[in-house]
Tab-separated table of C-alpha atoms and ligand atoms in Angstrom:
chain	number	residue	atom	x	y	z
A	1	UNK	CA	226.589	236.984	-9.429
A	2	UNK	CA	228.047	240.432	-9.129
A	3	UNK	CA	231.863	240.437	-8.986
A	4	UNK	CA	231.725	243.609	-6.824
A	5	UNK	CA	229.371	242.318	-4.127
A	6	UNK	CA	229.470	239.527	-1.551
A	7	UNK	CA	227.276	236.538	-2.467
A	8	UNK	CA	223.549	237.098	-1.798
A	9	UNK	CA	223.397	235.351	1.565
A	10	UNK	CA	223.441	236.480	5.176
A	11	UNK	CA	226.574	234.405	5.790
A	12	UNK	CA	228.485	236.216	3.034
A	13	UNK	CA	227.172	239.556	4.283
A	14	UNK	CA	228.285	238.772	7.837
A	15	UNK	CA	231.750	237.806	6.617
A	16	UNK	CA	232.080	241.122	4.739
A	17	UNK	CA	230.737	243.034	7.744
A	18	UNK	CA	233.343	241.451	10.025
A	19	UNK	CA	236.130	242.115	7.527
A	20	UNK	CA	235.089	245.726	6.952
A	21	UNK	CA	234.408	246.664	10.611
A	22	UNK	CA	238.033	247.732	11.274
A	23	UNK	CA	237.697	250.224	8.384
A	24	UNK	CA	234.424	251.823	9.559
A	25	UNK	CA	236.216	254.576	11.486
A	26	UNK	CA	238.780	257.059	10.187
A	27	UNK	CA	239.667	254.955	7.137
A	28	UNK	CA	236.077	255.206	5.910
A	29	UNK	CA	235.824	258.949	6.520
A	30	UNK	CA	239.067	259.507	4.605
A	31	UNK	CA	238.518	257.102	1.730
A	32	UNK	CA	234.787	256.865	1.065
A	33	UNK	CA	234.737	259.517	-1.677
A	34	UNK	CA	237.474	257.930	-3.743
A	35	UNK	CA	236.553	255.352	-6.357
A	36	UNK	CA	239.732	253.566	-7.436
A	37	UNK	CA	237.708	251.293	-9.738
A	38	UNK	CA	236.444	247.707	-9.882
A	39	UNK	CA	238.287	245.229	-7.699
A	40	UNK	CA	240.136	247.984	-5.762
A	41	UNK	CA	237.466	249.443	-3.474
A	42	UNK	CA	238.627	248.731	0.066
A	43	UNK	CA	237.215	251.934	1.598
A	44	UNK	CA	233.477	251.302	1.209
A	45	UNK	CA	231.621	248.249	2.501
A	46	UNK	CA	229.692	247.260	-0.657
A	47	UNK	CA	227.004	245.909	1.694
A	48	UNK	CA	224.147	247.999	0.288
A	49	UNK	CA	222.437	245.119	-1.531
A	50	UNK	CA	222.523	243.067	1.691
A	51	UNK	CA	221.045	245.907	3.730
A	52	UNK	CA	218.475	246.673	1.050
A	53	UNK	CA	217.170	243.086	1.317
A	54	UNK	CA	217.734	243.096	5.063
A	55	UNK	CA	219.995	240.096	4.890
A	56	UNK	CA	221.801	242.415	7.289
A	57	UNK	CA	219.980	244.971	9.415
A	58	UNK	CA	220.827	248.659	9.630
A	59	UNK	CA	221.343	248.220	13.375
A	60	UNK	CA	223.884	245.461	12.723
A	61	UNK	CA	225.997	247.819	10.575
A	62	UNK	CA	225.769	250.613	13.134
A	63	UNK	CA	226.390	248.153	15.987
A	64	UNK	CA	229.482	246.737	14.243
A	65	UNK	CA	230.858	250.260	13.716
A	66	UNK	CA	230.317	251.282	17.342
A	67	UNK	CA	231.706	248.025	18.715
A	68	UNK	CA	235.044	248.797	16.987
A	69	UNK	CA	235.265	252.600	17.028
A	70	UNK	CA	234.337	255.569	19.176
A	71	UNK	CA	231.236	257.432	17.923
A	72	UNK	CA	233.300	260.427	16.769
A	73	UNK	CA	235.468	258.170	14.583
A	74	UNK	CA	232.630	256.064	13.152
A	75	UNK	CA	230.229	259.004	12.801
A	76	UNK	CA	230.562	259.271	9.032
A	77	UNK	CA	229.827	255.592	8.462
A	78	UNK	CA	226.960	255.610	10.969
A	79	UNK	CA	225.484	258.696	9.277
A	80	UNK	CA	225.540	257.023	5.876
A	81	UNK	CA	223.531	254.094	7.234
A	82	UNK	CA	221.046	256.585	8.686
A	83	UNK	CA	220.780	258.303	5.288
A	84	UNK	CA	219.056	255.140	4.137
A	85	UNK	CA	216.545	255.264	7.006
A	86	UNK	CA	216.060	258.996	6.470
A	87	UNK	CA	215.233	258.566	2.754
A	88	UNK	CA	212.815	255.752	3.555
A	89	UNK	CA	211.120	257.878	6.190
A	90	UNK	CA	210.993	260.855	3.840
A	91	UNK	CA	209.057	258.811	1.291
A	92	UNK	CA	206.898	257.129	3.951
A	93	UNK	CA	205.713	260.590	5.036
A	94	UNK	CA	205.112	261.624	1.391
A	95	UNK	CA	203.917	258.513	-0.499
A	96	UNK	CA	202.554	260.718	-3.311
A	97	UNK	CA	206.164	261.329	-4.406
A	98	UNK	CA	206.529	257.666	-5.342
A	99	UNK	CA	203.254	257.658	-7.283
A	100	UNK	CA	204.381	260.814	-9.052
A	101	UNK	CA	207.746	259.254	-9.913
A	102	UNK	CA	206.002	256.217	-11.418
A	103	UNK	CA	203.765	258.496	-13.482
A	104	UNK	CA	206.771	260.543	-14.668
A	105	UNK	CA	208.621	257.398	-15.760
A	106	UNK	CA	205.564	256.219	-17.724
A	107	UNK	CA	205.233	259.665	-19.361
A	108	UNK	CA	208.884	259.786	-20.356
A	109	UNK	CA	208.755	256.224	-21.698
A	110	UNK	CA	205.738	257.173	-23.808
A	111	UNK	CA	207.723	260.152	-25.123
A	112	UNK	CA	210.552	257.784	-26.143
A	113	UNK	CA	208.115	255.832	-28.297
A	114	UNK	CA	207.383	258.916	-30.430
A	115	UNK	CA	210.603	260.966	-30.254
A	116	UNK	CA	213.270	259.036	-32.160
A	117	UNK	CA	216.087	261.496	-31.335
A	118	UNK	CA	215.477	261.286	-27.606
A	119	UNK	CA	215.154	257.498	-27.783
A	120	UNK	CA	218.488	257.182	-29.589
A	121	UNK	CA	220.201	259.485	-27.056
A	122	UNK	CA	218.817	257.517	-24.075
A	123	UNK	CA	219.815	254.209	-25.696
A	124	UNK	CA	223.352	255.498	-26.310
A	125	UNK	CA	223.619	256.592	-22.681
A	126	UNK	CA	222.374	253.265	-21.300
A	127	UNK	CA	224.650	251.289	-23.617
A	128	UNK	CA	227.699	253.367	-22.646
A	129	UNK	CA	228.147	254.802	-26.153
A	130	UNK	CA	228.076	258.575	-25.540
A	131	UNK	CA	231.812	259.068	-26.167
A	132	UNK	CA	232.285	260.402	-22.606
A	133	UNK	CA	234.777	257.850	-21.287
A	134	UNK	CA	233.888	258.065	-17.582
A	135	UNK	CA	230.133	258.023	-18.136
A	136	UNK	CA	230.347	255.140	-20.616
A	137	UNK	CA	232.474	253.099	-18.214
A	138	UNK	CA	229.959	253.628	-15.368
A	139	UNK	CA	227.004	252.724	-17.618
A	140	UNK	CA	228.698	249.454	-18.561
A	141	UNK	CA	229.799	248.775	-15.005
A	142	UNK	CA	226.246	249.226	-13.746
A	143	UNK	CA	224.887	246.733	-16.282
A	144	UNK	CA	227.724	244.242	-15.833
A	145	UNK	CA	228.027	244.303	-12.014
A	146	UNK	CA	224.694	245.615	-10.691
A	147	UNK	CA	226.447	248.173	-8.495
A	148	UNK	CA	228.224	251.545	-8.603
A	149	UNK	CA	230.274	253.467	-6.043
A	150	UNK	CA	228.335	256.326	-4.414
A	151	UNK	CA	230.482	259.047	-5.962
A	152	UNK	CA	230.148	257.434	-9.417
A	153	UNK	CA	226.342	257.416	-8.933
A	154	UNK	CA	226.454	261.150	-8.182
A	155	UNK	CA	228.674	261.941	-11.193
A	156	UNK	CA	226.654	259.674	-13.477
A	157	UNK	CA	223.285	261.175	-12.479
A	158	UNK	CA	224.658	264.701	-12.797
A	159	UNK	CA	226.108	264.107	-16.276
A	160	UNK	CA	222.879	262.381	-17.373
A	161	UNK	CA	220.828	265.400	-16.283
A	162	UNK	CA	223.068	268.416	-16.898
A	163	UNK	CA	225.539	267.455	-19.649
A	164	UNK	CA	223.497	264.979	-21.696
A	165	UNK	CA	220.247	266.789	-20.852
A	166	UNK	CA	218.251	263.571	-20.564
A	167	UNK	CA	215.076	263.248	-18.449
A	168	UNK	CA	216.034	262.365	-14.864
A	169	UNK	CA	213.181	259.839	-14.321
A	170	UNK	CA	214.614	257.665	-17.129
A	171	UNK	CA	218.067	257.746	-15.532
A	172	UNK	CA	216.603	256.846	-12.148
A	173	UNK	CA	214.684	253.992	-13.729
A	174	UNK	CA	217.847	252.739	-15.487
A	175	UNK	CA	219.472	252.555	-12.024
A	176	UNK	CA	216.415	250.872	-10.509
A	177	UNK	CA	216.419	248.176	-13.167
A	178	UNK	CA	220.083	247.313	-12.733
A	179	UNK	CA	221.228	248.053	-9.168
A	180	UNK	CA	221.229	245.002	-6.889
A	181	UNK	CA	220.574	247.468	-4.052
A	182	UNK	CA	217.826	249.358	-5.940
A	183	UNK	CA	215.673	251.056	-3.346
A	184	UNK	CA	212.637	253.186	-4.156
A	185	UNK	CA	213.506	255.857	-1.594
A	186	UNK	CA	217.312	256.103	-1.800
A	187	UNK	CA	217.299	255.997	-5.580
A	188	UNK	CA	214.399	258.324	-6.427
A	189	UNK	CA	215.287	260.912	-3.803
A	190	UNK	CA	219.022	260.854	-4.595
A	191	UNK	CA	218.267	261.513	-8.278
A	192	UNK	CA	215.975	264.362	-7.231
A	193	UNK	CA	218.730	265.701	-4.975
A	194	UNK	CA	221.268	265.688	-7.830
A	195	UNK	CA	218.723	267.432	-10.099
A	196	UNK	CA	218.159	270.205	-7.534
A	197	UNK	CA	214.497	269.425	-6.921
A	198	UNK	CA	214.826	267.590	-3.600
A	199	UNK	CA	216.437	270.592	-1.949
A	200	UNK	CA	215.058	273.107	-4.466
A	201	UNK	CA	217.717	275.295	-6.044
A	202	UNK	CA	220.616	273.143	-4.767
A	203	UNK	CA	221.893	270.741	-7.388
A	204	UNK	CA	224.953	268.541	-7.662
A	205	UNK	CA	227.202	269.443	-10.581
A	206	UNK	CA	229.844	266.883	-11.570
A	207	UNK	CA	233.190	268.640	-12.082
A	208	UNK	CA	236.017	267.247	-14.219
A	209	UNK	CA	238.680	268.111	-11.648
A	210	UNK	CA	236.745	266.316	-8.891
A	211	UNK	CA	236.288	263.231	-11.093
A	212	UNK	CA	239.980	263.120	-12.024
A	213	UNK	CA	241.028	263.470	-8.367
A	214	UNK	CA	238.582	260.962	-6.899
A	215	UNK	CA	239.076	258.343	-9.598
A	216	UNK	CA	242.838	258.581	-9.033
A	217	UNK	CA	243.292	259.805	-12.584
A	218	UNK	CA	241.412	256.948	-14.257
A	219	UNK	CA	239.214	259.564	-15.941
A	220	UNK	CA	239.828	263.179	-16.880
A	221	UNK	CA	236.793	264.692	-18.613
A	222	UNK	CA	238.179	268.252	-18.733
A	223	UNK	CA	236.184	270.414	-21.139
A	224	UNK	CA	233.548	267.712	-21.663
A	225	UNK	CA	231.044	268.523	-18.899
A	226	UNK	CA	228.509	271.298	-18.435
A	227	UNK	CA	229.795	272.683	-15.163
A	228	UNK	CA	227.562	275.763	-15.189
A	229	UNK	CA	224.091	274.266	-15.663
A	230	UNK	CA	221.241	275.597	-13.532
A	231	UNK	CA	219.176	273.283	-11.285
A	232	UNK	CA	216.047	271.802	-12.841
A	233	UNK	CA	212.941	273.861	-12.386
A	234	UNK	CA	210.408	271.403	-10.966
A	235	UNK	CA	208.310	271.426	-7.796
A	236	UNK	CA	210.054	270.455	-4.569
A	237	UNK	CA	208.736	267.789	-2.179
A	238	UNK	CA	205.263	268.203	-0.692
A	239	UNK	CA	204.948	268.812	3.070
A	240	UNK	CA	205.121	265.669	5.208
A	241	UNK	CA	201.990	263.829	6.284
A	242	UNK	CA	201.761	261.551	9.302
A	243	UNK	CA	203.100	258.012	9.280
A	244	UNK	CA	200.092	255.649	9.217
A	245	UNK	CA	199.736	253.903	12.594
A	246	UNK	CA	201.407	250.514	12.866
A	247	UNK	CA	199.142	247.452	12.652
A	248	UNK	CA	198.467	245.755	16.010
A	249	UNK	CA	200.402	242.498	16.446
A	250	UNK	CA	198.455	239.460	15.207
A	251	UNK	CA	196.807	237.505	18.051
A	252	UNK	CA	196.059	234.184	16.382
A	253	UNK	CA	197.972	232.001	13.918
A	254	UNK	CA	199.252	233.579	10.699
A	255	UNK	CA	200.687	232.655	7.350
A	256	UNK	CA	204.038	234.478	7.387
A	257	UNK	CA	205.196	235.915	4.084
A	258	UNK	CA	208.803	237.016	3.636
A	259	UNK	CA	209.724	239.264	0.755
A	260	UNK	CA	212.646	240.951	-0.963
A	261	UNK	CA	212.622	243.938	1.418
A	262	UNK	CA	213.048	242.044	4.653
A	263	UNK	CA	214.927	238.773	4.882
A	264	UNK	CA	215.815	238.751	8.566
A	265	UNK	CA	213.358	236.271	10.106
A	266	UNK	CA	215.660	235.823	13.117
A	267	UNK	CA	214.573	239.194	14.532
A	268	UNK	CA	210.828	238.992	13.857
A	269	UNK	CA	208.611	238.925	16.954
A	270	UNK	CA	207.316	235.550	18.174
A	271	UNK	CA	204.483	234.377	15.900
A	272	UNK	CA	202.217	231.322	15.719
A	273	UNK	CA	202.805	230.128	12.188
A	274	UNK	CA	200.321	228.129	10.161
A	275	UNK	CA	202.468	228.449	7.026
A	276	UNK	CA	205.716	230.009	5.886
A	277	UNK	CA	206.341	231.476	2.446
A	278	UNK	CA	208.354	233.997	0.474
A	279	UNK	CA	207.067	235.890	-2.535
A	280	UNK	CA	209.098	236.435	-5.681
A	281	UNK	CA	209.432	240.085	-6.799
A	282	UNK	CA	206.247	241.483	-8.334
A	283	UNK	CA	208.229	243.451	-10.964
A	284	UNK	CA	210.557	242.528	-13.795
A	285	UNK	CA	214.148	243.805	-13.416
A	286	UNK	CA	217.481	243.238	-15.135
A	287	UNK	CA	218.603	239.579	-14.839
A	288	UNK	CA	221.610	240.240	-12.573
A	289	UNK	CA	219.571	242.261	-10.058
A	290	UNK	CA	216.695	239.802	-10.163
A	291	UNK	CA	219.100	236.882	-9.702
A	292	UNK	CA	220.568	238.563	-6.613
A	293	UNK	CA	217.093	239.039	-5.150
A	294	UNK	CA	215.999	235.470	-5.891
A	295	UNK	CA	219.098	234.009	-4.254
A	296	UNK	CA	218.603	236.332	-1.252
A	297	UNK	CA	214.979	235.137	-0.969
A	298	UNK	CA	216.076	231.499	-0.979
A	299	UNK	CA	218.607	232.269	1.769
A	300	UNK	CA	216.020	234.125	3.875
A	301	UNK	CA	213.467	231.350	3.473
A	302	UNK	CA	215.958	228.649	4.499
A	303	UNK	CA	216.847	230.613	7.654
A	304	UNK	CA	213.154	231.145	8.427
A	305	UNK	CA	212.581	227.388	8.136
A	306	UNK	CA	215.333	226.888	10.694
A	307	UNK	CA	213.917	229.525	13.054
A	308	UNK	CA	210.257	228.477	12.878
A	309	UNK	CA	210.718	224.735	12.273
A	310	UNK	CA	208.344	224.728	9.339
A	311	UNK	CA	208.895	224.022	5.638
A	312	UNK	CA	208.678	227.170	3.501
A	313	UNK	CA	207.370	227.752	0.001
A	314	UNK	CA	208.548	230.169	-2.650
A	315	UNK	CA	205.445	231.722	-4.187
A	316	UNK	CA	204.619	233.734	-7.285
A	317	UNK	CA	202.740	236.928	-6.309
A	318	UNK	CA	199.459	235.701	-7.816
A	319	UNK	CA	199.599	232.470	-5.764
A	320	UNK	CA	199.951	234.111	-2.342
A	321	UNK	CA	196.279	234.732	-1.425
A	322	UNK	CA	195.221	231.116	-2.171
A	323	UNK	CA	198.235	229.779	-0.278
A	324	UNK	CA	197.321	231.910	2.747
A	325	UNK	CA	193.694	230.754	2.609
A	326	UNK	CA	194.756	227.099	2.398
A	327	UNK	CA	196.897	227.528	5.532
A	328	UNK	CA	193.692	227.873	7.596
A	329	UNK	CA	195.046	230.953	9.418
A	330	UNK	CA	192.748	233.984	9.617
A	331	UNK	CA	195.521	236.405	8.642
A	332	UNK	CA	198.665	236.841	6.616
A	333	UNK	CA	201.562	238.672	8.281
A	334	UNK	CA	204.509	240.237	6.516
A	335	UNK	CA	207.344	242.525	7.583
A	336	UNK	CA	206.069	246.005	6.702
A	337	UNK	CA	207.422	246.969	3.289
A	338	UNK	CA	208.500	250.593	2.863
A	339	UNK	CA	206.979	252.653	0.045
A	340	UNK	CA	207.959	251.038	-3.264
A	341	UNK	CA	206.940	248.300	-5.700
A	342	UNK	CA	206.481	245.609	-3.034
A	343	UNK	CA	204.232	247.832	-0.899
A	344	UNK	CA	202.267	248.778	-4.054
A	345	UNK	CA	201.668	245.094	-4.746
A	346	UNK	CA	200.785	244.341	-1.100
A	347	UNK	CA	198.220	247.143	-0.933
A	348	UNK	CA	196.797	247.082	-4.443
A	349	UNK	CA	196.762	243.350	-5.252
A	350	UNK	CA	197.334	241.264	-2.132
A	351	UNK	CA	195.139	243.089	0.394
A	352	UNK	CA	191.968	242.943	-1.791
A	353	UNK	CA	192.625	239.279	-2.714
A	354	UNK	CA	192.966	238.385	0.966
A	355	UNK	CA	189.858	240.376	1.882
A	356	UNK	CA	187.895	238.509	-0.797
A	357	UNK	CA	188.843	235.288	1.028
A	358	UNK	CA	187.981	236.751	4.448
A	359	UNK	CA	191.625	237.101	5.524
A	360	UNK	CA	193.307	240.058	7.242
A	361	UNK	CA	196.737	241.518	6.400
A	362	UNK	CA	199.143	242.382	9.251
A	363	UNK	CA	202.218	244.474	8.579
A	364	UNK	CA	204.948	243.966	11.166
A	365	UNK	CA	206.682	247.309	11.674
A	366	UNK	CA	210.258	247.101	12.908
A	367	UNK	CA	211.273	249.231	15.913
A	368	UNK	CA	214.103	250.762	13.808
A	369	UNK	CA	211.664	252.000	11.171
A	370	UNK	CA	209.106	253.105	13.776
A	371	UNK	CA	211.772	255.247	15.465
A	372	UNK	CA	213.452	256.684	12.341
A	373	UNK	CA	210.731	257.264	9.757
A	374	UNK	CA	208.617	259.860	11.621
A	375	UNK	CA	211.733	262.034	12.058
A	376	UNK	CA	212.258	262.595	8.310
A	377	UNK	CA	210.060	265.673	8.234
A	378	UNK	CA	212.664	268.171	6.982
A	379	UNK	CA	216.222	267.969	5.679
A	380	UNK	CA	218.864	265.421	6.716
A	381	UNK	CA	220.654	267.889	8.973
A	382	UNK	CA	217.833	268.194	11.535
A	383	UNK	CA	217.384	264.393	11.290
A	384	UNK	CA	221.110	263.931	11.950
A	385	UNK	CA	220.771	265.721	15.295
A	386	UNK	CA	218.606	262.816	16.479
A	387	UNK	CA	221.174	260.105	15.682
A	388	UNK	CA	222.755	259.955	19.179
A	389	UNK	CA	219.291	259.706	20.738
A	390	UNK	CA	218.232	257.025	18.223
A	391	UNK	CA	221.340	255.028	19.042
A	392	UNK	CA	220.641	255.293	22.772
A	393	UNK	CA	217.024	254.234	22.223
A	394	UNK	CA	217.606	251.405	19.729
A	395	UNK	CA	220.883	250.033	21.215
A	396	UNK	CA	222.246	248.678	17.922
A	397	UNK	CA	224.460	245.629	18.388
A	398	UNK	CA	227.048	243.927	16.216
A	399	UNK	CA	225.753	240.528	15.030
B	401	LIG	C1	221.855	258.797	-7.774
B	401	LIG	C2	221.998	257.853	-6.596
B	401	LIG	C3	221.211	256.717	-6.509
B	401	LIG	C4	221.306	255.860	-5.413
B	401	LIG	N1	220.510	254.739	-5.368
B	401	LIG	C5	220.584	253.921	-4.286
B	401	LIG	C6	219.759	252.761	-4.201
B	401	LIG	O1	218.909	252.498	-5.060
B	401	LIG	N2	219.899	251.956	-3.109
B	401	LIG	C7	220.801	252.232	-2.112
B	401	LIG	O2	220.899	251.456	-1.147
B	401	LIG	N3	221.586	253.327	-2.163
B	401	LIG	C8	221.500	254.178	-3.219
B	401	LIG	N4	222.318	255.277	-3.271
B	401	LIG	C9	223.159	255.584	-2.104
B	401	LIG	C10	224.604	255.054	-2.139
B	401	LIG	O3	225.206	255.353	-3.368
B	401	LIG	C11	224.719	253.550	-1.896
B	401	LIG	O4	223.959	253.169	-0.764
B	401	LIG	C12	226.192	253.191	-1.614
B	401	LIG	O5	226.967	253.519	-2.739
B	401	LIG	C13	226.320	251.750	-1.309
B	401	LIG	O6	227.661	251.397	-1.225
B	401	LIG	P1	228.244	250.756	0.086
B	401	LIG	O7	227.404	249.620	0.520
B	401	LIG	O8	229.696	250.474	-0.154
B	401	LIG	O9	228.083	251.943	1.113
B	401	LIG	P2	228.930	252.369	2.395
B	401	LIG	O10	229.586	253.644	2.047
B	401	LIG	O11	229.782	251.275	2.897
B	401	LIG	O12	227.776	252.714	3.452
B	401	LIG	C14	227.183	251.741	4.325
B	401	LIG	C15	225.700	251.613	4.065
B	401	LIG	O13	225.033	252.846	4.279
B	401	LIG	C16	223.977	253.027	3.335
B	401	LIG	N5	224.285	254.212	2.530
B	401	LIG	C17	225.513	254.703	2.224
B	401	LIG	N6	225.421	255.852	1.544
B	401	LIG	C18	224.105	256.099	1.399
B	401	LIG	C19	223.366	257.151	0.782
B	401	LIG	N7	223.963	258.195	0.205
B	401	LIG	N8	222.023	257.059	0.787
B	401	LIG	C20	221.386	256.041	1.387
B	401	LIG	N9	222.032	255.026	2.002
B	401	LIG	C21	223.377	255.057	2.009
B	401	LIG	C22	223.948	251.768	2.482
B	401	LIG	O14	222.995	250.867	3.004
B	401	LIG	C23	225.357	251.239	2.635
B	401	LIG	O15	225.451	249.867	2.424
B	401	LIG	C24	222.230	256.159	-4.370
B	401	LIG	C25	223.022	257.308	-4.460
B	401	LIG	C26	222.916	258.145	-5.561
B	401	LIG	C27	223.777	259.375	-5.621
């Protein structure tokens, strides 16, 4: 388990949420950019892996903040939670960006196989052996704890791209393999933002003075960073498409499948269940991150058993279609996965396997996603204008 994160259960997430709620106001706004180092981070929630698996819901974080603080005081924290929904919406409206990212990673990995110098440089960076003390410490921390502070992620990505001059898709993939909160949208689009290709021409340059100040002097890389690099010259995001319409709610009985992206069965709509299951992740990841996800799945499945009064089964991806067919239900329902590896599997492998057995697939879209995702058409600042209206519409509540 990660020493930096609460245990991978809803109960542990709720305990952290309750303990952190008093700090979601001015303390968060003042302290969130400072990373005092492992074991000393009282000013950020470290709940991202719980939210990413929806052991806790976005609305529960926002609700907890607004139950304790006035909007003006909690605005920074609330905005950060909405950044997550914004990034997910941004990718949902432009799914080709995810396919392109996957292709870029495969291309760069193929290049590693034939360019020994590049391979050695990437291996040194991932092993924390570049000689840059701050970068090396963050590389090791990522591997050892499965988490990094937001500011450290920004510095790390910037140094990877602009000082070490390594391909950004390989850095993003290194994060995706190791972060317990790894999220296709937040991760890919944040790396693009640092590189200056998400908001073309605007990049994030890590500066030694900023690192020294916000690590409270733990690191001081003066003279070691390229602080004058130009943004990468790559195409910006494509224009947004429309969000595909939500599936109609299933009418008859279903086999309900939980998955790593949504482990909050308590808030699913009423369903007639013929069977209850949870699928293990379709992709290999680093052991710590995978262990977090597997424990979270077990927790979600146990809570679903309690809610629906049915025994649940943990299933390998290739066993799901047969399991659904054996349930006798005409359809399988799952909480709608956002663009990413799970959605790829659901569309490319599961849907055809179900169809071959005469079964339908129903994706259950959450009201939060339905309200937020279509608004991610431009930058975050126009999206941010809608936050008060979204809060009024969605009435987020503390758990
Ligand atoms: C290069 C890079 C890669 C990133 N990759 C991921 C990722 O794969 N998964 C991920 O969840 N976040 C990612 N982030 C965003 C952010 O760093 C983490 O969400 C945050 O550090 C989590 O710490 P926390 O739970 O203490 O956040 P807090 O500061 O306590 O914020 C509360 C919650 O808001 C959300 N949040 C906060 N900041 C952001 C942000 N900038 N973008 C999106 N959501 C945010 C998270 O769900 C978080 O738990 C990335 C940022 C960068 C710069």
